[in-house]
PDB file of C-alpha atoms and ligand atoms in Angstrom:
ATOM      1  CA  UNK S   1    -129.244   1.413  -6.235  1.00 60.00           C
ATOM      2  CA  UNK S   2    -128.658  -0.897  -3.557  1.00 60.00           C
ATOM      3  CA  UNK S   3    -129.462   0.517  -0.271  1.00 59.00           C
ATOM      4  CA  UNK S   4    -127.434  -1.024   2.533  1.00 65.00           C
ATOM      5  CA  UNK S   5    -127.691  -0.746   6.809  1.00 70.00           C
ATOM      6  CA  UNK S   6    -124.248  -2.540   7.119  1.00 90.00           C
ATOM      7  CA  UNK S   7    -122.749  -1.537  10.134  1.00 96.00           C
ATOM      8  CA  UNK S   8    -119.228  -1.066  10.238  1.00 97.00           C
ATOM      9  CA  UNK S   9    -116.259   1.200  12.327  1.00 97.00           C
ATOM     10  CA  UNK S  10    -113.976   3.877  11.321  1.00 97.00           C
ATOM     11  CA  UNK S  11    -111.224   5.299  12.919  1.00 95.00           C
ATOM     12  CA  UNK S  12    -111.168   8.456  10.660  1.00 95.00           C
ATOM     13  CA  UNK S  13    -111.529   9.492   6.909  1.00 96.00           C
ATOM     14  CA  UNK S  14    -108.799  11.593   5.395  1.00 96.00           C
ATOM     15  CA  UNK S  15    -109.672  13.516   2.231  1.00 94.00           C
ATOM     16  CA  UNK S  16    -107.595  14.358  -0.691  1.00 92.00           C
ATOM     17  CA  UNK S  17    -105.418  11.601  -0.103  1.00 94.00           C
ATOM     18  CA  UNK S  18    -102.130  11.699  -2.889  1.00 94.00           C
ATOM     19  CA  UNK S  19    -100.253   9.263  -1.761  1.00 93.00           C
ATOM     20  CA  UNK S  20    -102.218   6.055  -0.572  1.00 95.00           C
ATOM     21  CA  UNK S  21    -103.265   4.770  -4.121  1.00 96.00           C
ATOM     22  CA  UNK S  22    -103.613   6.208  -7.669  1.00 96.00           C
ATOM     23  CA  UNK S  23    -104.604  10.109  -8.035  1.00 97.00           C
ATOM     24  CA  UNK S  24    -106.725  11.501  -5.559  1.00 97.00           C
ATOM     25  CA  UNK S  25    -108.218   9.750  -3.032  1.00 98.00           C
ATOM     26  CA  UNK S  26    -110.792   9.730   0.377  1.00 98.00           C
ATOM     27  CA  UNK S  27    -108.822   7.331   2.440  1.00 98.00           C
ATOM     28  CA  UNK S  28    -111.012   5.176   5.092  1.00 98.00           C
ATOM     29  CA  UNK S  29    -109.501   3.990   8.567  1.00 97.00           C
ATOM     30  CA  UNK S  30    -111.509   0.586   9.077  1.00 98.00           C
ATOM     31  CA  UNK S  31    -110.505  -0.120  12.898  1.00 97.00           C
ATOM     32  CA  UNK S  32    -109.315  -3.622  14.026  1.00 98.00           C
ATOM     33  CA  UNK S  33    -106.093  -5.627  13.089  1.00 98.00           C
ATOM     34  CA  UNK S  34    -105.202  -9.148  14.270  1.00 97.00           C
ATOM     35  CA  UNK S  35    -101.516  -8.104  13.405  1.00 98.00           C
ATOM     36  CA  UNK S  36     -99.431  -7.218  16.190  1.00 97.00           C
ATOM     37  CA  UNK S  37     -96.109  -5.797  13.478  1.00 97.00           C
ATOM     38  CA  UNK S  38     -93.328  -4.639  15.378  1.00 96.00           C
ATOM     39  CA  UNK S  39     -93.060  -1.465  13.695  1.00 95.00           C
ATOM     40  CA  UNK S  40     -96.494  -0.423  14.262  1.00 96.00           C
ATOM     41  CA  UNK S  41     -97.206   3.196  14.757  1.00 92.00           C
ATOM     42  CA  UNK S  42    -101.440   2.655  14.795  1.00 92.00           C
ATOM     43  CA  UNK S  43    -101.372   0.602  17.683  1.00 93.00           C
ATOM     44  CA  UNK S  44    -104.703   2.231  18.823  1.00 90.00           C
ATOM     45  CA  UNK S  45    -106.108   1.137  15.466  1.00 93.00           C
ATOM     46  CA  UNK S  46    -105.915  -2.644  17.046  1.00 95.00           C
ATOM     47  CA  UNK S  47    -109.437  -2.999  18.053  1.00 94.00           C
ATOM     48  CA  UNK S  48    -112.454  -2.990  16.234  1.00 95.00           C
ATOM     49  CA  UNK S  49    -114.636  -0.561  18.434  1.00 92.00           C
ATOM     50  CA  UNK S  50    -112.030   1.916  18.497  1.00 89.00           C
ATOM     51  CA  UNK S  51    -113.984   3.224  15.648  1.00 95.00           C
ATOM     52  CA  UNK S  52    -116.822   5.524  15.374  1.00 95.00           C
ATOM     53  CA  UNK S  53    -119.878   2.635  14.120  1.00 97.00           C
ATOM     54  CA  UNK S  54    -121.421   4.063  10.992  1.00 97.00           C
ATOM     55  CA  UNK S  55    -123.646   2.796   8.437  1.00 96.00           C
ATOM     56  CA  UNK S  56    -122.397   2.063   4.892  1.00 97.00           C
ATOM     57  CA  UNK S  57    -125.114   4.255   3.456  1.00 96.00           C
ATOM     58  CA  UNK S  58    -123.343   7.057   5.449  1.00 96.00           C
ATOM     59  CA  UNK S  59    -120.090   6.562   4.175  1.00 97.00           C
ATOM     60  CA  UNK S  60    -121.018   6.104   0.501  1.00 97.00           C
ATOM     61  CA  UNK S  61    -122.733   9.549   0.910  1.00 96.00           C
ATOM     62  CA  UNK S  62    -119.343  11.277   2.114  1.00 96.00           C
ATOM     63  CA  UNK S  63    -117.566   9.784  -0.545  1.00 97.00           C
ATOM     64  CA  UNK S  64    -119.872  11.398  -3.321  1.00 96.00           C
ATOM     65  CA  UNK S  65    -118.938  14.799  -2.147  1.00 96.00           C
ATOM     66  CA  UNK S  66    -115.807  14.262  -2.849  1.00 96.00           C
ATOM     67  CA  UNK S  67    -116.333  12.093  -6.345  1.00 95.00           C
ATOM     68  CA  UNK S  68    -115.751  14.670  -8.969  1.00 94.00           C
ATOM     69  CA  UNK S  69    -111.827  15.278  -7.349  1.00 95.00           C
ATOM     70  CA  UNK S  70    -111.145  11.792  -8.347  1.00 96.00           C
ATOM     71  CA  UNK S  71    -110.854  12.312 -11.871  1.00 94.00           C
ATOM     72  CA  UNK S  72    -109.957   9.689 -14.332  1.00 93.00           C
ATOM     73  CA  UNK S  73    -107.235   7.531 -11.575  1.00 95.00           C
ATOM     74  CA  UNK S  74    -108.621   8.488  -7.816  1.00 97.00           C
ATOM     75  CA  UNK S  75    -111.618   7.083  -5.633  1.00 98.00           C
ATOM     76  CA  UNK S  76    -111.366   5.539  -2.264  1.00 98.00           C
ATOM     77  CA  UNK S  77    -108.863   3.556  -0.551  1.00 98.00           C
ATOM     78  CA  UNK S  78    -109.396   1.313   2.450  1.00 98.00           C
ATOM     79  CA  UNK S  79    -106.680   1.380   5.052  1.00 97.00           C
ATOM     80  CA  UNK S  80    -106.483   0.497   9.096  1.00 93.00           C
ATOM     81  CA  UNK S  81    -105.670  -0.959  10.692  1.00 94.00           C
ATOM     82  CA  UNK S  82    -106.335  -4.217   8.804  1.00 98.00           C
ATOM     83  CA  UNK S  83    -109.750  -3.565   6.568  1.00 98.00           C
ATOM     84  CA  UNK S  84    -109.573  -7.277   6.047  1.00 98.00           C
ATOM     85  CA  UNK S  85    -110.382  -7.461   9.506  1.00 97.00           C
ATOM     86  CA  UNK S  86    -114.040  -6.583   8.405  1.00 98.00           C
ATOM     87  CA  UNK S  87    -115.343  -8.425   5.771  1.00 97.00           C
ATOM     88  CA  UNK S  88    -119.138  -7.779   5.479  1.00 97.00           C
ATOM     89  CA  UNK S  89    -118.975  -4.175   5.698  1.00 97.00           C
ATOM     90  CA  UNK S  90    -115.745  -3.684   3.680  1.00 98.00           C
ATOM     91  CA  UNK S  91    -117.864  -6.037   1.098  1.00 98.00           C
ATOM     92  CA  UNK S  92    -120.904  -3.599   1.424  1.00 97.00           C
ATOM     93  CA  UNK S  93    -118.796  -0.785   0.842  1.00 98.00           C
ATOM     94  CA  UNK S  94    -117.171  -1.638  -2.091  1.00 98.00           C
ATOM     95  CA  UNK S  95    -120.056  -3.191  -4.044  1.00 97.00           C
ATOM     96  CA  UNK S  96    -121.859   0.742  -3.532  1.00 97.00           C
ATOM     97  CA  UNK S  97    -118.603   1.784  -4.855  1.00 98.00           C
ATOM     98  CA  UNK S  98    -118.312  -0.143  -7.827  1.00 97.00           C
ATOM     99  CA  UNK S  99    -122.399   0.804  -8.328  1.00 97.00           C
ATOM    100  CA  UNK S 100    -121.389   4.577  -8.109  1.00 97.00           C
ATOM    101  CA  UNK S 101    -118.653   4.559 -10.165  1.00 97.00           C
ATOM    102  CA  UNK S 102    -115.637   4.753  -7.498  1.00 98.00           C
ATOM    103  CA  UNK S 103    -112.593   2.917  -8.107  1.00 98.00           C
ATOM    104  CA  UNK S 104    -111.677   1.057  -5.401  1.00 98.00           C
ATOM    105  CA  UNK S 105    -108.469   0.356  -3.123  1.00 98.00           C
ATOM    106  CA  UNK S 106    -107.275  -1.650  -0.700  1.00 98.00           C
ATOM    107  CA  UNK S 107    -104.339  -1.199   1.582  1.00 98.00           C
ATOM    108  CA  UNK S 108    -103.909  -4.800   3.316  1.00 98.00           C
ATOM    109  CA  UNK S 109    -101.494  -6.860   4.921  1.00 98.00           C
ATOM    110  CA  UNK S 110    -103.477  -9.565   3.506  1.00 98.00           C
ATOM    111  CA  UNK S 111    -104.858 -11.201   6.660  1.00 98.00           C
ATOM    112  CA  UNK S 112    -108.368 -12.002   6.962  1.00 98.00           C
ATOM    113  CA  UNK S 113    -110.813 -14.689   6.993  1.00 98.00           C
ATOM    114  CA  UNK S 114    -109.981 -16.552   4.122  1.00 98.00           C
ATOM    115  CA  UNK S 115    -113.074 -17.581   2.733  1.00 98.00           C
ATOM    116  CA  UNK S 116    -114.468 -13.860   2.458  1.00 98.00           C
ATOM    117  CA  UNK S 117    -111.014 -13.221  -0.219  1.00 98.00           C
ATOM    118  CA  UNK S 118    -112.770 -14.054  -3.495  1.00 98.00           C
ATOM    119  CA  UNK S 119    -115.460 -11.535  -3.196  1.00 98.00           C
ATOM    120  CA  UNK S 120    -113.344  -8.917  -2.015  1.00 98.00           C
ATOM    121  CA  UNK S 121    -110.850  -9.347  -4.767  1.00 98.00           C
ATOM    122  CA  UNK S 122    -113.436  -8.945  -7.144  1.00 98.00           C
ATOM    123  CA  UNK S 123    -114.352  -5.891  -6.028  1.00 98.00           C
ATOM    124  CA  UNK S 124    -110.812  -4.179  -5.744  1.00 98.00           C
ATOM    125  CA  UNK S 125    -108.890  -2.200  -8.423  1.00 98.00           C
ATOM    126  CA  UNK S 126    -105.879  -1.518  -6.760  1.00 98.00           C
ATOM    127  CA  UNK S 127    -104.595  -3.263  -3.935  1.00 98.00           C
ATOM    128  CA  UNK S 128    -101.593  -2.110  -1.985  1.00 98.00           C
ATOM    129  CA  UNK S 129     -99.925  -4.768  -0.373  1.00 98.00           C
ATOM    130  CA  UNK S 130     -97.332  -4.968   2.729  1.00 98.00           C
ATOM    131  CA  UNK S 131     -94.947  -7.705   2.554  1.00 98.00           C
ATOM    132  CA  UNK S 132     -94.222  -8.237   6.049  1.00 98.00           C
ATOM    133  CA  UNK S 133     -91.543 -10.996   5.879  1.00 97.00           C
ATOM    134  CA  UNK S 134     -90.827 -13.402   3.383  1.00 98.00           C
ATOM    135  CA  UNK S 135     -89.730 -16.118   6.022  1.00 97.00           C
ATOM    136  CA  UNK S 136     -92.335 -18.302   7.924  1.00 98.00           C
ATOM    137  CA  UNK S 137     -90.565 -17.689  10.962  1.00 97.00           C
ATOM    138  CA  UNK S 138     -89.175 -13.956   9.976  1.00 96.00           C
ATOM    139  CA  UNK S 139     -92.912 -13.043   9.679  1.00 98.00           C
ATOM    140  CA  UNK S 140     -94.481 -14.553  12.947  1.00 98.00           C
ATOM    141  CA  UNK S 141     -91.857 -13.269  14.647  1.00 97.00           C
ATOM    142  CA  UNK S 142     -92.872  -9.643  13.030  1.00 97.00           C
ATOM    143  CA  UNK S 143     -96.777  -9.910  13.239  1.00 98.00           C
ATOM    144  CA  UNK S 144     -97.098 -12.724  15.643  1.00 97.00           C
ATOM    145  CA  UNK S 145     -99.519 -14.674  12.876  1.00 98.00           C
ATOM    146  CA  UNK S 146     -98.465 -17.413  11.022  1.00 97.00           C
ATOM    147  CA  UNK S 147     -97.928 -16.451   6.792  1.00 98.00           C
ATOM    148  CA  UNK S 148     -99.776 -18.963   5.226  1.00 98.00           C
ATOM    149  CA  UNK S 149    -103.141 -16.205   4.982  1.00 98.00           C
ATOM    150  CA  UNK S 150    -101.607 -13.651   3.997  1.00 98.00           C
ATOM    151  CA  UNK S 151     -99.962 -16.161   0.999  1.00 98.00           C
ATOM    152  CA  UNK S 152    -103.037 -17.226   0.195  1.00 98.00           C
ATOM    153  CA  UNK S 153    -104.070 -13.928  -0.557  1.00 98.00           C
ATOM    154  CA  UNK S 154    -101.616 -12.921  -2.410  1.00 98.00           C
ATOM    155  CA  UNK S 155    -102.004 -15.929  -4.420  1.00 98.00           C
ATOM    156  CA  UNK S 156    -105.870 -15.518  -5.146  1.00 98.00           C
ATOM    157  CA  UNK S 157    -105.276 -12.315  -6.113  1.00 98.00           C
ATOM    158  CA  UNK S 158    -103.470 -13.162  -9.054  1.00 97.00           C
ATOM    159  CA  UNK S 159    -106.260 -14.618 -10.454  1.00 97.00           C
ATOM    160  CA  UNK S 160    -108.280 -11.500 -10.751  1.00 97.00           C
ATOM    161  CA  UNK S 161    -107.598  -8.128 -13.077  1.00 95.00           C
ATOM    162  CA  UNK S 162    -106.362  -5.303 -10.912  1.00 97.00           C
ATOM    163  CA  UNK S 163    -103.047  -3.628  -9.953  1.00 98.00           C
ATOM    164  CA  UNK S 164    -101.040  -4.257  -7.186  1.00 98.00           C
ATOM    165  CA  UNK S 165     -98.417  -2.274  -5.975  1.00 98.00           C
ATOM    166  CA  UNK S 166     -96.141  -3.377  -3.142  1.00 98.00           C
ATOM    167  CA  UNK S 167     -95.110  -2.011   0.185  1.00 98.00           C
ATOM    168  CA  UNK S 168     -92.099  -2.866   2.478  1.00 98.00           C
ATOM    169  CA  UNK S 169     -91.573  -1.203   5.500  1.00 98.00           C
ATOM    170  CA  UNK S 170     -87.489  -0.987   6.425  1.00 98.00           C
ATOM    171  CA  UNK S 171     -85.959  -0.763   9.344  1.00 98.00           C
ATOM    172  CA  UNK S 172     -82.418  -0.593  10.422  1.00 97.00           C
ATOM    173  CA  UNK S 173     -80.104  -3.661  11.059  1.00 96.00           C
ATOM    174  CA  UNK S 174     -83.746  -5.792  10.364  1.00 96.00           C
ATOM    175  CA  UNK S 175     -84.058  -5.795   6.741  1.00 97.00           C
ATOM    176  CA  UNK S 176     -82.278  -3.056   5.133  1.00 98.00           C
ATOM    177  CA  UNK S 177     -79.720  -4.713   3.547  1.00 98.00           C
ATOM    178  CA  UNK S 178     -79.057  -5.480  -0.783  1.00 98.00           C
ATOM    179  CA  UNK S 179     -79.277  -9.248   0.013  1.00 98.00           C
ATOM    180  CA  UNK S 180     -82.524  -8.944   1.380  1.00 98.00           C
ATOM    181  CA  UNK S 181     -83.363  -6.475  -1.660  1.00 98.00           C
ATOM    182  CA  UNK S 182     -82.153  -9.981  -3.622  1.00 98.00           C
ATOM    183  CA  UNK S 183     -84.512 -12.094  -2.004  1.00 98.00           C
ATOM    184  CA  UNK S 184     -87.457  -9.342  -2.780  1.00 98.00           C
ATOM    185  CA  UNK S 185     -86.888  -9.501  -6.352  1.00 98.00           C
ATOM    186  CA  UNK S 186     -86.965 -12.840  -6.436  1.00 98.00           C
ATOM    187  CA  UNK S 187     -90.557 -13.186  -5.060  1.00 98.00           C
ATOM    188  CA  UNK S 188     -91.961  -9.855  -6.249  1.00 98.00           C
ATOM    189  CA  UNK S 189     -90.463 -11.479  -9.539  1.00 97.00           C
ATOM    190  CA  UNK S 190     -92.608 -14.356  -9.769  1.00 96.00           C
ATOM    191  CA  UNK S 191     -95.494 -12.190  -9.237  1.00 98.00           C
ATOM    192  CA  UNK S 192     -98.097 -10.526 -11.861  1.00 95.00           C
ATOM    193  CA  UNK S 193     -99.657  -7.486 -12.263  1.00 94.00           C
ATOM    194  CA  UNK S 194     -96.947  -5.678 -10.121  1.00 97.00           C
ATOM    195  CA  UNK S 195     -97.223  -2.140 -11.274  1.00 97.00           C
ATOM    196  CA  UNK S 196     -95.011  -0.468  -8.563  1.00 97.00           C
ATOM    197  CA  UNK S 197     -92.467  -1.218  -5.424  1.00 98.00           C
ATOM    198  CA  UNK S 198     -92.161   0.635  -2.438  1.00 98.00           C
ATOM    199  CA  UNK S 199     -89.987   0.747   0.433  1.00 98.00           C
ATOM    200  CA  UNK S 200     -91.394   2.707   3.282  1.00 97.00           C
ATOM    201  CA  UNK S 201     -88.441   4.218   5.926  1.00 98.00           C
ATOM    202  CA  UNK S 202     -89.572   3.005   9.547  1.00 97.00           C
ATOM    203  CA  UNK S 203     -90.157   6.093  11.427  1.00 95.00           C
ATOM    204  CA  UNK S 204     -91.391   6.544  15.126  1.00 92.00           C
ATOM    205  CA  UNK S 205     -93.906   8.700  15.468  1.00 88.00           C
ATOM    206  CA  UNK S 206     -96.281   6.535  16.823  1.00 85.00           C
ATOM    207  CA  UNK S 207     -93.979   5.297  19.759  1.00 89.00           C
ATOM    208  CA  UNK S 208     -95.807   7.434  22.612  1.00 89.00           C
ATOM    209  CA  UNK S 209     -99.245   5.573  21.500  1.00 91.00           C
ATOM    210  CA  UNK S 210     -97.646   2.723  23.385  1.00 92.00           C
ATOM    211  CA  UNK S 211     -97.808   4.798  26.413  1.00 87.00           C
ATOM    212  CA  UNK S 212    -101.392   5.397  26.970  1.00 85.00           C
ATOM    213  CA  UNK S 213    -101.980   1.388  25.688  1.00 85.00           C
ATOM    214  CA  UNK S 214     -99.493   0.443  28.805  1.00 88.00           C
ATOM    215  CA  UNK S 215     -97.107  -1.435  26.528  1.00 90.00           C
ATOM    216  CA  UNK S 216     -94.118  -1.964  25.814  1.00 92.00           C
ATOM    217  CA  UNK S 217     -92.839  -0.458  22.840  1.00 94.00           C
ATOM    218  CA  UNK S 218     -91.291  -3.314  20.670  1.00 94.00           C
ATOM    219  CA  UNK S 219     -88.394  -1.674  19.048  1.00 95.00           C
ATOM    220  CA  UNK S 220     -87.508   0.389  21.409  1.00 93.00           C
ATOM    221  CA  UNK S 221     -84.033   2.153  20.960  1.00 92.00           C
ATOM    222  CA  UNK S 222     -83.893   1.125  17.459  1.00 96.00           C
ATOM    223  CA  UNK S 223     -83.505   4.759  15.149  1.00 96.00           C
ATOM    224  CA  UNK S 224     -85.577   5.748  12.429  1.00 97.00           C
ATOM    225  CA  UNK S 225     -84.466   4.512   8.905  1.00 98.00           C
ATOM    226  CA  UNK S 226     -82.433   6.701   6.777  1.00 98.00           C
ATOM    227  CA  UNK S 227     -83.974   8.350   3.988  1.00 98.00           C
ATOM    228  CA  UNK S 228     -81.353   8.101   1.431  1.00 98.00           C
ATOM    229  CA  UNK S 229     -80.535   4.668   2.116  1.00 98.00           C
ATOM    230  CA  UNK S 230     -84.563   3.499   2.071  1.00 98.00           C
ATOM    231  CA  UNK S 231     -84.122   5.260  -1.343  1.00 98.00           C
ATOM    232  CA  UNK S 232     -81.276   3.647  -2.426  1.00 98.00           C
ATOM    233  CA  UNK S 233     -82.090   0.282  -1.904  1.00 98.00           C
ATOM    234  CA  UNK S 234     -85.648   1.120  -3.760  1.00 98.00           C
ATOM    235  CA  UNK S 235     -84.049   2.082  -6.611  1.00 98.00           C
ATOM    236  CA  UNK S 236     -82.073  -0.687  -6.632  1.00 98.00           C
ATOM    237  CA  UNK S 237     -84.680  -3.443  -5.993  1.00 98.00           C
ATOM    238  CA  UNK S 238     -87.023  -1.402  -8.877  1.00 98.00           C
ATOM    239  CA  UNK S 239     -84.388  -1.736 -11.158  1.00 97.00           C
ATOM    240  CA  UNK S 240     -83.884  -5.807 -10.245  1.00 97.00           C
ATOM    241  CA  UNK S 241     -88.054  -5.517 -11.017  1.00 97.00           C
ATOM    242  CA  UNK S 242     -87.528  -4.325 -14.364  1.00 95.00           C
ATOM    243  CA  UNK S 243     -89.725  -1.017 -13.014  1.00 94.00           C
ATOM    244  CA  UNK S 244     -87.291   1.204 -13.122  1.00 85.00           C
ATOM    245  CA  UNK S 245     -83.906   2.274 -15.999  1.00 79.00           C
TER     246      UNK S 245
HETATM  247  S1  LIG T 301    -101.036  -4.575   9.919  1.00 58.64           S
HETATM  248 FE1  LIG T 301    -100.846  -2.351  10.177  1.00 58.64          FE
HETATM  249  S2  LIG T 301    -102.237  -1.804  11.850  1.00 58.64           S
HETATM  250 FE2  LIG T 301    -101.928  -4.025  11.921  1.00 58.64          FE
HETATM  251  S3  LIG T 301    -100.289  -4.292  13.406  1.00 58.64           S
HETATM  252 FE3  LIG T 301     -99.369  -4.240  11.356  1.00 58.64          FE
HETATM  253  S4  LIG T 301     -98.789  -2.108  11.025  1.00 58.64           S
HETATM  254 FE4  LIG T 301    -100.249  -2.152  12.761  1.00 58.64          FE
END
């Protein structure tokens, strides 16, 4: 077994995680994001030492107390903040996973050093991915990076055998409209090994976080989305996709 002093920083671990992956699952907060979305309600989650520092050793020990709730579908899922955001210990992590058994996922906005992708994709089972904008401009506008590395991701990870299910955030008078549904399926279309679509309703809990950062929050005055309408429109845009009767 490979014993590893990789340094990394979490935010938090959640256990019994039901809804961040496939069956149960010990989700990890890796701090840092180079994102800046809009909607963002983990805005303390922005920089890397925000985290607790621990070894991967330590974390790969946590996670085997909680192994035999995984069952046949569960494991671990990587979340952030942007895990992307670091590469050698998210690497680290996953190849002790894959040695003990622990199916692997990664929640990602798909920015990261590009160069690190490959390996990481290898490693992965399920990845759950947040399409942030589909236009160039649309999306720097929304995460203040450009979309080219986060379409390269997506892009190499079609080359590799895992599951990716898709995640888009919608917010009122911004993109919650059929046409944009439209323009989804269209993309999400040309896509394989799409196993599932989500749309996630924008909420704003994490508004007052902006407080004690002394920002600005960015969508200020605009309401949380509608339930039944976030619904609607993911039933439609499923049934576009083929994923749903
Ligand atoms: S990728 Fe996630 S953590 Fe980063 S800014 Fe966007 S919503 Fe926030």
């Amino acid at each position: 077994m490979t014993q590893s002093s990789e340094l990394g920083y979490i935010r938090k671990i959640e256990t019994m995680g039901m809804v961040d992956g496939p069956g149960v699952r010990t989700i990890l907060f890796l701090s840092g994001c180079p994102l800046r979305c809009l909607f963002c309600h983990n805005p303390d989650m922005w920089t890397t030492k925000a985290g607790d520092q621990i070894s991967v050793d330590e974390v790969i020990a946590k996670l085997k107390r909680y192994k035999p709730y995984y069952g046949k579908d569960g494991g671990v899922t990587f979340c952030g903040g942007e895990p992307l955001t670091q590469p050698k210990f998210l690497i680290a992590l996953m190849k002790r996973c894959k040695e003990e058994g622990i199916s692997t996922c990664l929640d990602t906005s798909g920015y990261g050093q590009v160069d690190t992708f490959d390996e990481i994709l290898s490693l992965t089972d399920v990845i759950l991915y947040d399409i942030k904008g589909l236009d160039p401009d649309k999306y720097k506008a929304m995460t203040a990076q450009p979309i080219e590395v986060t379409n390269t991701f997506l892009a190499k990870a079609q080359n590799y055998d895992l599951s990716i299910w898709i995640r888009v955030v919608i917010i009122p008078d911004y993109n919650d409209t059929y046409i944009y549904m439209d323009q989804l399926a269209e993309y999400i279309g040309h896509l394989k090994r799409i196993d599932r679509v989500e749309l996630l309703p924008y909420h704003t809990l994490g508004v007052n976080k902006y407080e004690t950062i002394n920002m600005k929050y960015p969508l200020e005055g605009v309401k949380a989305m509608d339930k039944t309408k976030c619904q609607e429109l993911e039933d439609y845009l499923n049934r576009k996709l083929g994923l749903k009767d």
